[in-house]
Tab-separated table of C-alpha atoms in Angstrom:
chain	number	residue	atom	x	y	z
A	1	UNK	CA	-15.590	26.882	4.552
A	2	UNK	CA	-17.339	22.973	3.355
A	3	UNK	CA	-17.317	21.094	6.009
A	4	UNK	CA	-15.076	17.590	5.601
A	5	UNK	CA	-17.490	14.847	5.759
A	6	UNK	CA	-15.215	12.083	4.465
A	7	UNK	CA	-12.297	10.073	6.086
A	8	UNK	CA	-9.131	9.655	5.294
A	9	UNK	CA	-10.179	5.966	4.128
A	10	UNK	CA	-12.680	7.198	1.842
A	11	UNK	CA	-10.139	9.585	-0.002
A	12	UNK	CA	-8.028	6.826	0.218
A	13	UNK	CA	-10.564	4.513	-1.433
A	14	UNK	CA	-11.560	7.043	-3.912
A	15	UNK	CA	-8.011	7.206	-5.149
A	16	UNK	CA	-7.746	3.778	-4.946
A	17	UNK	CA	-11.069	3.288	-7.202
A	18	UNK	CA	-9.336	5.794	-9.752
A	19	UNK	CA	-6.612	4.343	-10.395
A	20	UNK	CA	-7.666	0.545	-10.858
A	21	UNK	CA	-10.746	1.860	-13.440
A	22	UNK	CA	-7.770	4.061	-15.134
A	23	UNK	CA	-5.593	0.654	-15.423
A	24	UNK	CA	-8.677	-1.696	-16.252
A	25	UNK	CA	-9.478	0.981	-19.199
A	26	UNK	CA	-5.571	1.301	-20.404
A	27	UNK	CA	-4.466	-2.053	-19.149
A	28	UNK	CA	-0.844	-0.089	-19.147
A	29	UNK	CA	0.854	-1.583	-16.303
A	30	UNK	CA	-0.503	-4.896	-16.128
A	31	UNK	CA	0.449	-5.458	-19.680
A	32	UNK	CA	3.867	-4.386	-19.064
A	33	UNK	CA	3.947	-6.618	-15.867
A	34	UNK	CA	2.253	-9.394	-16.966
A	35	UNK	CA	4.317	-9.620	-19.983
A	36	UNK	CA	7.335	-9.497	-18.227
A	37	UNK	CA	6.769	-11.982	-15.893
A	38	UNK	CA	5.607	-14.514	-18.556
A	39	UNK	CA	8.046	-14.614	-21.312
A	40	UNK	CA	11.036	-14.604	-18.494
A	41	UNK	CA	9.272	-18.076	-16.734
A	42	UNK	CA	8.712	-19.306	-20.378
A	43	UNK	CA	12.033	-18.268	-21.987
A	44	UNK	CA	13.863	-20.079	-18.127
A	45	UNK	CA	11.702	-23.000	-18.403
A	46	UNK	CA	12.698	-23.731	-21.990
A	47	UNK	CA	16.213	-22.737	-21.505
A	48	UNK	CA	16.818	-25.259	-18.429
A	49	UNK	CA	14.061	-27.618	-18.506
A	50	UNK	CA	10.780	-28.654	-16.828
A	51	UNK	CA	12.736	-30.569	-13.752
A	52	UNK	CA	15.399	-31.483	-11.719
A	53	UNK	CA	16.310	-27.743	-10.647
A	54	UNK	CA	17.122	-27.278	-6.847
A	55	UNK	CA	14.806	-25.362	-4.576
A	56	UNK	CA	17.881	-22.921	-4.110
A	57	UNK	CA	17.850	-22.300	-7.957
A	58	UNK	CA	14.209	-22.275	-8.195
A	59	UNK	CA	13.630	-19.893	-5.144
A	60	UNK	CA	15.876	-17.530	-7.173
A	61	UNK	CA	14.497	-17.970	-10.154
A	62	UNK	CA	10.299	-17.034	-9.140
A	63	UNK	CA	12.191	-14.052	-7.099
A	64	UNK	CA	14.281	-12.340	-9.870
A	65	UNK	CA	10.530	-12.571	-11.813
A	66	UNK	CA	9.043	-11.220	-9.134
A	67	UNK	CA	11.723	-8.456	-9.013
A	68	UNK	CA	11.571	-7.223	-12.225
A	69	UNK	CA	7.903	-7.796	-12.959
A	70	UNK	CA	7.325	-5.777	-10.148
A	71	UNK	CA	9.568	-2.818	-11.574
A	72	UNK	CA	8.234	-3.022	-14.915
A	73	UNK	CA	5.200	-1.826	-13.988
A	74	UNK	CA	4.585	-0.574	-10.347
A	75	UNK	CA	6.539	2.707	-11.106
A	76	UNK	CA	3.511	3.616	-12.927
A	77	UNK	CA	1.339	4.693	-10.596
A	78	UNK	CA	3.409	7.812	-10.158
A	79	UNK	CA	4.820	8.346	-13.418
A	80	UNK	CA	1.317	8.561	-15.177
A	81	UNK	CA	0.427	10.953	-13.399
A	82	UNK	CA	2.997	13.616	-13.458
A	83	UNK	CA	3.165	12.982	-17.491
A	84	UNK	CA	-0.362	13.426	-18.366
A	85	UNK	CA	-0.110	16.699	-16.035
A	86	UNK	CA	-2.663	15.552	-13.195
A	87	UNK	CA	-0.423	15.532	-10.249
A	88	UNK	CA	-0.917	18.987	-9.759
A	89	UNK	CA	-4.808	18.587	-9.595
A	90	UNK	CA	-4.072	15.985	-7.143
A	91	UNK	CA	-1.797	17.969	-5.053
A	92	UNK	CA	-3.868	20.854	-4.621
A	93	UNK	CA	-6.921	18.718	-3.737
A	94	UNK	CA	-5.877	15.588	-2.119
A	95	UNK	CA	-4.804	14.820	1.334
A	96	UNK	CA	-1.361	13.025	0.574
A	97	UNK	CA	-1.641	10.421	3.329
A	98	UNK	CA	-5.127	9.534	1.475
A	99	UNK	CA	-2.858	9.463	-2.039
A	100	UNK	CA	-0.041	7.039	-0.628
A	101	UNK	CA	-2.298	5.008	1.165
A	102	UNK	CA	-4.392	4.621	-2.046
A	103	UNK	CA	-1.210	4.348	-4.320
A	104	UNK	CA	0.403	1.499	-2.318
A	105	UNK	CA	-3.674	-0.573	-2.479
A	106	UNK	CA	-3.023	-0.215	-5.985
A	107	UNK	CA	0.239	-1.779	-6.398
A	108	UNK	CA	-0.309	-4.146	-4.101
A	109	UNK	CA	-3.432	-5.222	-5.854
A	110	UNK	CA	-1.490	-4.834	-9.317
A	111	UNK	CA	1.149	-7.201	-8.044
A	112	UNK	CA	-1.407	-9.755	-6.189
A	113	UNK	CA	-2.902	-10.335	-9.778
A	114	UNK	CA	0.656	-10.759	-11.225
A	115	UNK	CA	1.142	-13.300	-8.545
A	116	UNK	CA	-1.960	-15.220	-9.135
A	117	UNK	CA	-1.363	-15.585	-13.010
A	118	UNK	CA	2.731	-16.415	-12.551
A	119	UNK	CA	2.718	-18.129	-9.726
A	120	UNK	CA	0.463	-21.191	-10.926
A	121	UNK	CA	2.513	-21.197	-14.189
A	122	UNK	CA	6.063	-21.375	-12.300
A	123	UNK	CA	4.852	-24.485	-10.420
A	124	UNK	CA	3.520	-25.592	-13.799
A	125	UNK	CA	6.808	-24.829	-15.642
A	126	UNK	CA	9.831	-25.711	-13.012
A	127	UNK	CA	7.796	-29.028	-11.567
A	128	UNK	CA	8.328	-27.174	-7.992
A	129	UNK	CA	6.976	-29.104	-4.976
A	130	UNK	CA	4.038	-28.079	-3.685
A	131	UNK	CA	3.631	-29.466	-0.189
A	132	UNK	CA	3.983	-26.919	1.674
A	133	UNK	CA	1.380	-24.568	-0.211
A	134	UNK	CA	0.442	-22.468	2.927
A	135	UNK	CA	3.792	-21.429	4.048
A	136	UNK	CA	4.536	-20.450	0.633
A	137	UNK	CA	1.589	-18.024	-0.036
A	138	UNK	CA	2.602	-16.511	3.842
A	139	UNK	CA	6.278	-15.812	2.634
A	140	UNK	CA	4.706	-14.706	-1.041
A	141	UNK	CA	2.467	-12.197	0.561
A	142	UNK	CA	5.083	-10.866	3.269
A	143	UNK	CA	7.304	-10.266	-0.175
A	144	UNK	CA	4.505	-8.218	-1.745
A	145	UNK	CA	3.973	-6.310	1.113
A	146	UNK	CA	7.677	-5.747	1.255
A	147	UNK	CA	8.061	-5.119	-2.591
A	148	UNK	CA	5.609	-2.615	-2.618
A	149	UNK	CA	5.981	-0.960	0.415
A	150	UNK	CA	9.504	0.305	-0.844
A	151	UNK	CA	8.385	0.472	-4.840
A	152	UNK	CA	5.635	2.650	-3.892
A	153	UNK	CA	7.537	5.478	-2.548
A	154	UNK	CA	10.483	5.330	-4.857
A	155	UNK	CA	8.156	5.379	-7.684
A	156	UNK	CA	6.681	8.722	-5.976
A	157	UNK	CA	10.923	10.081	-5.459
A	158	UNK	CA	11.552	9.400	-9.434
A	159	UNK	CA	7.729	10.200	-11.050
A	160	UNK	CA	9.744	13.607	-11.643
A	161	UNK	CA	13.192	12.623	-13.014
A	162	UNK	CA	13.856	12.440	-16.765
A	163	UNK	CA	15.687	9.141	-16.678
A	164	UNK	CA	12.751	7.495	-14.612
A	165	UNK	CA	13.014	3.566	-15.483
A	166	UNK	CA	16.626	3.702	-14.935
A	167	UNK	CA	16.959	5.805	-11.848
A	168	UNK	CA	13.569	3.598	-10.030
A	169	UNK	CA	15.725	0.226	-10.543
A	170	UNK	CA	19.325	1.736	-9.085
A	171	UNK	CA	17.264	3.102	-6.310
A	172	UNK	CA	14.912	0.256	-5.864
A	173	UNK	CA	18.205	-2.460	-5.972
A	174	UNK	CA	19.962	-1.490	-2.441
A	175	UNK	CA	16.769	-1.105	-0.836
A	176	UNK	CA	15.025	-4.283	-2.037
A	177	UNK	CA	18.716	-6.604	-1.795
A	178	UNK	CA	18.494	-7.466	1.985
A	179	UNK	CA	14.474	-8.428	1.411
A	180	UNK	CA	15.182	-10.617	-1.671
A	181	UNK	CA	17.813	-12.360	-0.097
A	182	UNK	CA	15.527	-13.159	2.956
A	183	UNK	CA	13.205	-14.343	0.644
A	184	UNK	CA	15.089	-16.472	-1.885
A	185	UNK	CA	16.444	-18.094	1.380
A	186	UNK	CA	12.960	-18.780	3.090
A	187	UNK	CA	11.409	-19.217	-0.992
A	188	UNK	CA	14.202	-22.455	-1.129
A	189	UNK	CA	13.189	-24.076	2.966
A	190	UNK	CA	9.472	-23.831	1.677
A	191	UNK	CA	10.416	-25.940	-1.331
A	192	UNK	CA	11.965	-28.210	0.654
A	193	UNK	CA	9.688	-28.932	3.174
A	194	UNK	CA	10.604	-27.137	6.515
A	195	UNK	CA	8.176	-26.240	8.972
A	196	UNK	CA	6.783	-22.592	9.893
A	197	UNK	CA	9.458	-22.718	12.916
A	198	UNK	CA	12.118	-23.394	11.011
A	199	UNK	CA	11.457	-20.346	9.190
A	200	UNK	CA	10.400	-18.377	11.464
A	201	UNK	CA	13.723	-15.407	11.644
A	202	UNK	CA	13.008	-14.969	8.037
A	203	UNK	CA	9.143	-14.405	8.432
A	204	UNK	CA	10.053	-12.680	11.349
A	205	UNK	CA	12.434	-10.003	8.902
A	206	UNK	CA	10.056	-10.170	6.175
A	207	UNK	CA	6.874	-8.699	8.732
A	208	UNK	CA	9.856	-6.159	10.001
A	209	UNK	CA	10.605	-4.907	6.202
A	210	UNK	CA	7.125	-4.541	5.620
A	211	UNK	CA	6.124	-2.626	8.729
A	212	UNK	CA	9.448	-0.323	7.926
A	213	UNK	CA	9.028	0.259	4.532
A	214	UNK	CA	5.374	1.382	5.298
A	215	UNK	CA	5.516	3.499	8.178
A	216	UNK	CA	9.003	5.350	6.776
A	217	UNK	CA	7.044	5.626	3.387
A	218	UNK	CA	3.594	7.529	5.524
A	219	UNK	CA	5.730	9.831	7.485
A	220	UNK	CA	8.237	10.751	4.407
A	221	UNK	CA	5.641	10.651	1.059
A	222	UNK	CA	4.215	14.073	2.237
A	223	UNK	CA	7.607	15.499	1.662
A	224	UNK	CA	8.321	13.812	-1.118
A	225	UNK	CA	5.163	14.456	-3.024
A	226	UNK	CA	4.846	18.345	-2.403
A	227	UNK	CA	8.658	19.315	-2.840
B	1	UNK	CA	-13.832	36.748	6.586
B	2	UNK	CA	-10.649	35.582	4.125
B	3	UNK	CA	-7.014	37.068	3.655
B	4	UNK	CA	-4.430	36.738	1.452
B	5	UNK	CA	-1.184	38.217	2.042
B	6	UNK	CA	2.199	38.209	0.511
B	7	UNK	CA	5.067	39.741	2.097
B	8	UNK	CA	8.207	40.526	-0.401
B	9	UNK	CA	8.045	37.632	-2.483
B	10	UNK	CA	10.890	36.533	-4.649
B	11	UNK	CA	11.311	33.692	-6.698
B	12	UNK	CA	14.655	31.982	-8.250
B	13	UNK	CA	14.701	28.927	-10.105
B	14	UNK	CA	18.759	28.253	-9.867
B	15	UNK	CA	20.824	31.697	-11.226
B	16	UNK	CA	17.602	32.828	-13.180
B	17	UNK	CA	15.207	35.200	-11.523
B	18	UNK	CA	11.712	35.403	-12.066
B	19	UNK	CA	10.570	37.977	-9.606
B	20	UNK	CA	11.357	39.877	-6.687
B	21	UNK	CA	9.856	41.823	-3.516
B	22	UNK	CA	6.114	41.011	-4.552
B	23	UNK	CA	3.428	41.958	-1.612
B	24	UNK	CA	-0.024	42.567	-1.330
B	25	UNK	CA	-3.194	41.858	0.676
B	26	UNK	CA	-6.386	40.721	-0.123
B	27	UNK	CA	-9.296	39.819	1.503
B	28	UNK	CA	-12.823	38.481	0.662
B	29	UNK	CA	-14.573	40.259	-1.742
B	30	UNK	CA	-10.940	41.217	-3.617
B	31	UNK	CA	-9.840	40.096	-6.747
B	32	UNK	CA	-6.523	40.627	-8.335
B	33	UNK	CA	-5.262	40.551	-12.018
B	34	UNK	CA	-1.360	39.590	-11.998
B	35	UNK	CA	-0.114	41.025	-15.084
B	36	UNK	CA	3.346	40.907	-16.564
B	37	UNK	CA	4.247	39.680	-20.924
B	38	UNK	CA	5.056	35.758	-21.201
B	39	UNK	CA	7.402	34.452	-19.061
B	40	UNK	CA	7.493	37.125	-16.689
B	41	UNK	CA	6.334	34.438	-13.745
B	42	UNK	CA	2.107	35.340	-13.301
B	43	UNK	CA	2.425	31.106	-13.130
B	44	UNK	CA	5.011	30.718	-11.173
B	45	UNK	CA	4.053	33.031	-8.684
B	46	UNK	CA	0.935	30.900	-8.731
B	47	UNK	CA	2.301	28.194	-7.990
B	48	UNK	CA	3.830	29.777	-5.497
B	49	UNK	CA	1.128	31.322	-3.816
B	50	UNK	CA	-0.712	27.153	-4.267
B	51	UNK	CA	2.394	26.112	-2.212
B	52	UNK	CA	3.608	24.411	-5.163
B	53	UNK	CA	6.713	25.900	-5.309
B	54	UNK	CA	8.388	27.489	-2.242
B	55	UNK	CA	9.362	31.097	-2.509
B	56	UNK	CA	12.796	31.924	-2.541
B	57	UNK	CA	11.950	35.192	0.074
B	58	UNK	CA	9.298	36.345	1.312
B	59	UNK	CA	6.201	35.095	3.301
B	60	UNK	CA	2.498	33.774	2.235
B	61	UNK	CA	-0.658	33.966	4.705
B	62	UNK	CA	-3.443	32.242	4.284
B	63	UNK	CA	-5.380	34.040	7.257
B	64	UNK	CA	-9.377	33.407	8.445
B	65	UNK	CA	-10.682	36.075	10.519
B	66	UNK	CA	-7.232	37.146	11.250
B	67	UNK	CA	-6.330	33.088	12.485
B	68	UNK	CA	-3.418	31.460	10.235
B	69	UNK	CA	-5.119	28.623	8.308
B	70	UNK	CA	-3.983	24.941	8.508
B	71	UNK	CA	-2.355	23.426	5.360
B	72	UNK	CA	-5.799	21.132	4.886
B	73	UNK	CA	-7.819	23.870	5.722
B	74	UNK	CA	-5.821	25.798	2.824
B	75	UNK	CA	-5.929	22.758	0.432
B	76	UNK	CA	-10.063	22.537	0.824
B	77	UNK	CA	-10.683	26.021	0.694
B	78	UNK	CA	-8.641	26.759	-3.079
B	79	UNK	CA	-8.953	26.106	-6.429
B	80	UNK	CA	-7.209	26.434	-9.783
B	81	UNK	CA	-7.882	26.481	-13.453
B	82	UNK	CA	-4.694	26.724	-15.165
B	83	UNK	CA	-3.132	25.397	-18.860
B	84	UNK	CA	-1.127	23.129	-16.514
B	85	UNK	CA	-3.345	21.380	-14.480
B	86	UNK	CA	-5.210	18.394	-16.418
B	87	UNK	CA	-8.021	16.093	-15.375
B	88	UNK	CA	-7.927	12.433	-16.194
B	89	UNK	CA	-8.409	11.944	-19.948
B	90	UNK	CA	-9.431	8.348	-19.267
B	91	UNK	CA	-12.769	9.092	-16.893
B	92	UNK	CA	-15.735	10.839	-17.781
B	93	UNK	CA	-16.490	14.163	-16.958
B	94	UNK	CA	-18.774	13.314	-14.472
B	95	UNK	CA	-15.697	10.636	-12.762
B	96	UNK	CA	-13.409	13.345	-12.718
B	97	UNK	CA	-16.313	15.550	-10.923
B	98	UNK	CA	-16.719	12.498	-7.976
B	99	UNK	CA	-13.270	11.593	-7.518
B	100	UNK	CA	-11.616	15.345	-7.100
B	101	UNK	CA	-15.067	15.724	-4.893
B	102	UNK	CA	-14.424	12.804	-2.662
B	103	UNK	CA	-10.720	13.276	-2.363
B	104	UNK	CA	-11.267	16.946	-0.970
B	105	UNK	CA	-13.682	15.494	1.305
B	106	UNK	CA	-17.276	16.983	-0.272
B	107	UNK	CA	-19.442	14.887	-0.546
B	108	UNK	CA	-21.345	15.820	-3.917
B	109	UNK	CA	-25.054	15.013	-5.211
B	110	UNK	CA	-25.619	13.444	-9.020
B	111	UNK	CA	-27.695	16.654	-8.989
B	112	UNK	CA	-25.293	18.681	-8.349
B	113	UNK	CA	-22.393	17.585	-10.660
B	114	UNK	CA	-25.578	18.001	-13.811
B	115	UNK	CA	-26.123	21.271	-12.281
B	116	UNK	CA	-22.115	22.293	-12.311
B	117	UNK	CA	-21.858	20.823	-15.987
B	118	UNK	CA	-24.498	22.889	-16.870
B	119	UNK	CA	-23.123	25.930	-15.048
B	120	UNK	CA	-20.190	25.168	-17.448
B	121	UNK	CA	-22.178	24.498	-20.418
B	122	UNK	CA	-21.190	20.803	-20.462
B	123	UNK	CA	-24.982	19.534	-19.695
B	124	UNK	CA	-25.537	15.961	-21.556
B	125	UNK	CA	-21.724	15.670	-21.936
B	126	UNK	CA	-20.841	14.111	-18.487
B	127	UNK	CA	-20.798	10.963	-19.263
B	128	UNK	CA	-18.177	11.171	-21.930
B	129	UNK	CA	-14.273	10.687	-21.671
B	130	UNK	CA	-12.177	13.640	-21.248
B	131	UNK	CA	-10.212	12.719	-23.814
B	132	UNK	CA	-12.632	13.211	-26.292
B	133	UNK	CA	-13.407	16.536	-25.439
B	134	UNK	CA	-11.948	19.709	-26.881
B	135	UNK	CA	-9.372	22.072	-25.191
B	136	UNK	CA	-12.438	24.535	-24.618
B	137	UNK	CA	-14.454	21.361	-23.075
B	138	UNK	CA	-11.732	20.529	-20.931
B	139	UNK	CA	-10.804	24.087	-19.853
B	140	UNK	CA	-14.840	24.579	-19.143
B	141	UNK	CA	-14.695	20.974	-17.344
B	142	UNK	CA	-12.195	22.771	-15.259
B	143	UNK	CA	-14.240	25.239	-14.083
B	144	UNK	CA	-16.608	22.974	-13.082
B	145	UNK	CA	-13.860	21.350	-10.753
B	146	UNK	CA	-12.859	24.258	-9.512
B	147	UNK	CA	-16.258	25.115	-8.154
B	148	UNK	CA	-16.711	22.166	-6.424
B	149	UNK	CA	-14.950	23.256	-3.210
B	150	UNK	CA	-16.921	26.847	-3.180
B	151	UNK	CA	-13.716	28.346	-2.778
B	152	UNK	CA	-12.569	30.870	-0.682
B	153	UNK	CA	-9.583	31.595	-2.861
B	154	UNK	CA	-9.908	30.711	-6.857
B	155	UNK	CA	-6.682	31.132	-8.792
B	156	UNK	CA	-7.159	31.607	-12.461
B	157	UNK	CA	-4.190	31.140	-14.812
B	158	UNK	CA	-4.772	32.426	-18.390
B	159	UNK	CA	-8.724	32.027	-17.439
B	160	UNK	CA	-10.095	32.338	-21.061
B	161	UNK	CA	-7.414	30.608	-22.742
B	162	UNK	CA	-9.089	27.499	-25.352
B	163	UNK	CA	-12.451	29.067	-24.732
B	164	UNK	CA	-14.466	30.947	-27.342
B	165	UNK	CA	-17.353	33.734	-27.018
B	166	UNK	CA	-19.890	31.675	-24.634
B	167	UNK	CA	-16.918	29.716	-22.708
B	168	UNK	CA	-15.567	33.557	-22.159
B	169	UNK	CA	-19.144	34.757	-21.007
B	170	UNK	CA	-19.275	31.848	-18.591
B	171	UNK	CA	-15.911	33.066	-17.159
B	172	UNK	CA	-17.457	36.638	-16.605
B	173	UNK	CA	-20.300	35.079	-14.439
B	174	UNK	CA	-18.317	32.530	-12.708
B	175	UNK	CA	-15.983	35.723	-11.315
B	176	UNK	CA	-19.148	37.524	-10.642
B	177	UNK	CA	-20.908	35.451	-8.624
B	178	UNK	CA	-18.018	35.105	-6.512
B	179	UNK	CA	-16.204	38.055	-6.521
B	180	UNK	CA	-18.290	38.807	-3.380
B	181	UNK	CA	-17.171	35.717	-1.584
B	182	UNK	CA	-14.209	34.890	-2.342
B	183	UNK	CA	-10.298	36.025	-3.302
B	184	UNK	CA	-10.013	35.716	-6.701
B	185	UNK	CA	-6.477	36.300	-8.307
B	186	UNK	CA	-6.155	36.279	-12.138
B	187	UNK	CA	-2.704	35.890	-13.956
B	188	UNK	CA	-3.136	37.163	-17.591
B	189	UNK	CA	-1.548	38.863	-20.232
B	190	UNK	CA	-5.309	39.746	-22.137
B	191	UNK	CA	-5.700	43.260	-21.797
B	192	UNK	CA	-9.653	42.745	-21.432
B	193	UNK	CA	-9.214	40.081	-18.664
B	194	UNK	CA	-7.644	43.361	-16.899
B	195	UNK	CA	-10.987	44.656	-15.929
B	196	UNK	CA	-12.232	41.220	-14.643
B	197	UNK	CA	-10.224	42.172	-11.576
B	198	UNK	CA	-10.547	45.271	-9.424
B	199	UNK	CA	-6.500	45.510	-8.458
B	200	UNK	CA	-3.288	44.639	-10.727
B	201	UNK	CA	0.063	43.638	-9.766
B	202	UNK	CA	3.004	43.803	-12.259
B	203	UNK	CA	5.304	41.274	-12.502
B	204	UNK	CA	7.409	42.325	-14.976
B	205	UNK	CA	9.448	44.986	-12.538
């Protein structure tokens, strides 16, 4: 039998590496994402105006674009491939710790470029304060961490499903509630100014989510990608 | 030393059954043709046999010298070529060759991929997309990816299918050279594929 010369980080990588040159040469979900997230901060911008909005409406406002953004697109990296028929190439091959671990990179690296582009244009569009710029990326990337710790493996439960777009947002909705609450709520006390302490139960959830949603996603995906 | 054994295998998909009390046992150096007309299950029992699906009875061994394997021990030491298992349109042949390389844990030489593609009869074409190959291009690509593993237990589904004279020739030599060292089961319906193997099981009963 070939001897295994390769860790688990270097399958991990390799499926990693796959699936970003796959999206850079289709552009698929990064379109879809992108697109998303754009016209909804440009339509809401027009609609209520450049200023004056409270941090609570604000908050809510870059999280619902986040939300659905995020489910316009991260599904993807499942879906494609049990429709173009290469899951089953993976599964015989790949070790499927390797595949989630590589899967969730992706998204998260898919959703850190969505946040770069739409982030700089929300401040630009809803005149949000920016003085406390630090605290906001640390609850920004806690979010993404959370959002696609739980996307990732519902994306792999509904890749088989007929009535995928549908059944990824009722599933992703209950899961995701308690984390966008958290984070509307600690979004608005960044906008107004608080300090790291006073947001520190919320940061303290958001890390908790994260680790969860991660660790429940590397013991389950095995059993949810072979059965 | 390599064996295969199934032990009254029986698949159901809901009410419908595909097939029942299935056993045999092969070892190194065997190869089997699974015959049966369309939709009798020679993929599903595959499948079944990959771990894809679970059996509905019955029991699968995947045995080396006489020691149960471990699931990644299985998963590095098979390989398919089947109508339903596609490589990535989007990479070249040569990607495709790296990545299902690396993520089985081989680590594989430039040389080695040109001398696979060539094997195949893809030499000068590995740097091309998949998706602009033809269905006998991607079914020899296949081949090639199957290979990469030097597998103790190839699966072939419909091994010939896409392929013309010279894809079918490279069939009978990739069966030949490893008849000798590895299981080889073959699910068919081509009479002449028949005599690729050197034992048959019906699954038609």
């Amino acid at each position: 039998m070939p001897q295994s010369s390769f860790g688990l980080i270097s399958k991990a990588a390799a499926v990693y590496a796959k699936d970003l040159r796959l999206e850079l040469r289709t552009k698929y979900a990064l379109n879809a994402i992108l697109m998303f997230g754009i016209t909804t901060l440009t339509v809401v911008s027009f609609s209520v105006g450049q200023s004056g909005l409270p941090p609570k409406l604000l908050s809510a406002l870059f999280w619902i674009v986040m939300f659905f953004s995020a489910m316009s697109g991260l599904a993807q990296v499942f879906i494609r491939e049990e429709e173009a028929g290469t899951a089953l190439a993976m599964k015989l091959t790949a070790d499927p710790d390797a595949i989630y671990w590589g899967k969730l990179g992706f998204n998260l690296t898919l959703l850190s470029i969505m946040t770069v582009i739409i982030t700089p244009i929300f401040f630009v569009f809803t005149d949000a304060p920016t003085d406390n710029v630090l605290l906001f990326v640390l609850v920004l990337f806690l979010g993404m961490l959370g959002l696609c710790g739980a996307t990732t493996i519902i994306a792999a439960i509904i890749a088989r499903a007929s009535v995928k777009g549908a059944l990824f947002a009722v599933l992703s909705f209950p899961l995701l509630l308690p984390l966008l609450l958290v984070l509307v709520k600690a979004t608005e006390r960044v906008l107004l100014g608080v300090s790291f302490s006073s947001i520190a139960i919320e940061l303290q959830f958001l890390v908790a989510f994260a680790v969860v949603m991660v660790v429940g996603s590397v013991m389950l995906f095995k059993f949810v990608w072979l059965d | 030393m390599y064996r295969l054994k199934g032990e009254g295998l029986s698949k159901r998909f809901g009410g419908l059954k595909v097939f029942s009390k299935l056993s045999f046992d092969l070892r190194t150096g065997d190869s089997m043709a699974v015959v049966g007309p369309n939709g009798s299950g020679k993929s599903t029992l595959m499948m079944v046999l990959l771990s894809i699906y679970r059996p509905t009875r019955g029991k699968i061994s995947y045995l080396r010298d006489e020691n149960s394997m471990e699931e990644a021990q299985i998963r590095s030491s098979v390989s398919l070529v089947s109508p339903y298992l596609n490589l990535y349109d989007q990479l070249s042949g040569e990607e495709n060759l790296k990545f299902f390389a690396t993520v089985a844990g081989e680590s594989v030489t430039g040389k080695e991929i040109e001398r696979l593609l060539e094997k195949v009869g893809l030499a000068g074409r590995g740097m091309d997309l998949v998706g602009g190959y033809s269905s006998g291009m991607k079914q020899r690509l296949k081949y090639a990816t199957a290979l990469l593993n030097k597998p103790a237990f190839l699966f072939l589904d419909e091994p010939t299918s896409n392929l013309d004279a010279a894809g079918k020739k490279i069939v009978s030599e990739v069966i030949e050279e490893y008849r000798s060292q590895a299981i080889i089961v073959i699910a068919t319906n081509e009479q002449e594929e028949y005599s690729l193997a050197t034992k048959q099981l019906r699954v038609d009963q």
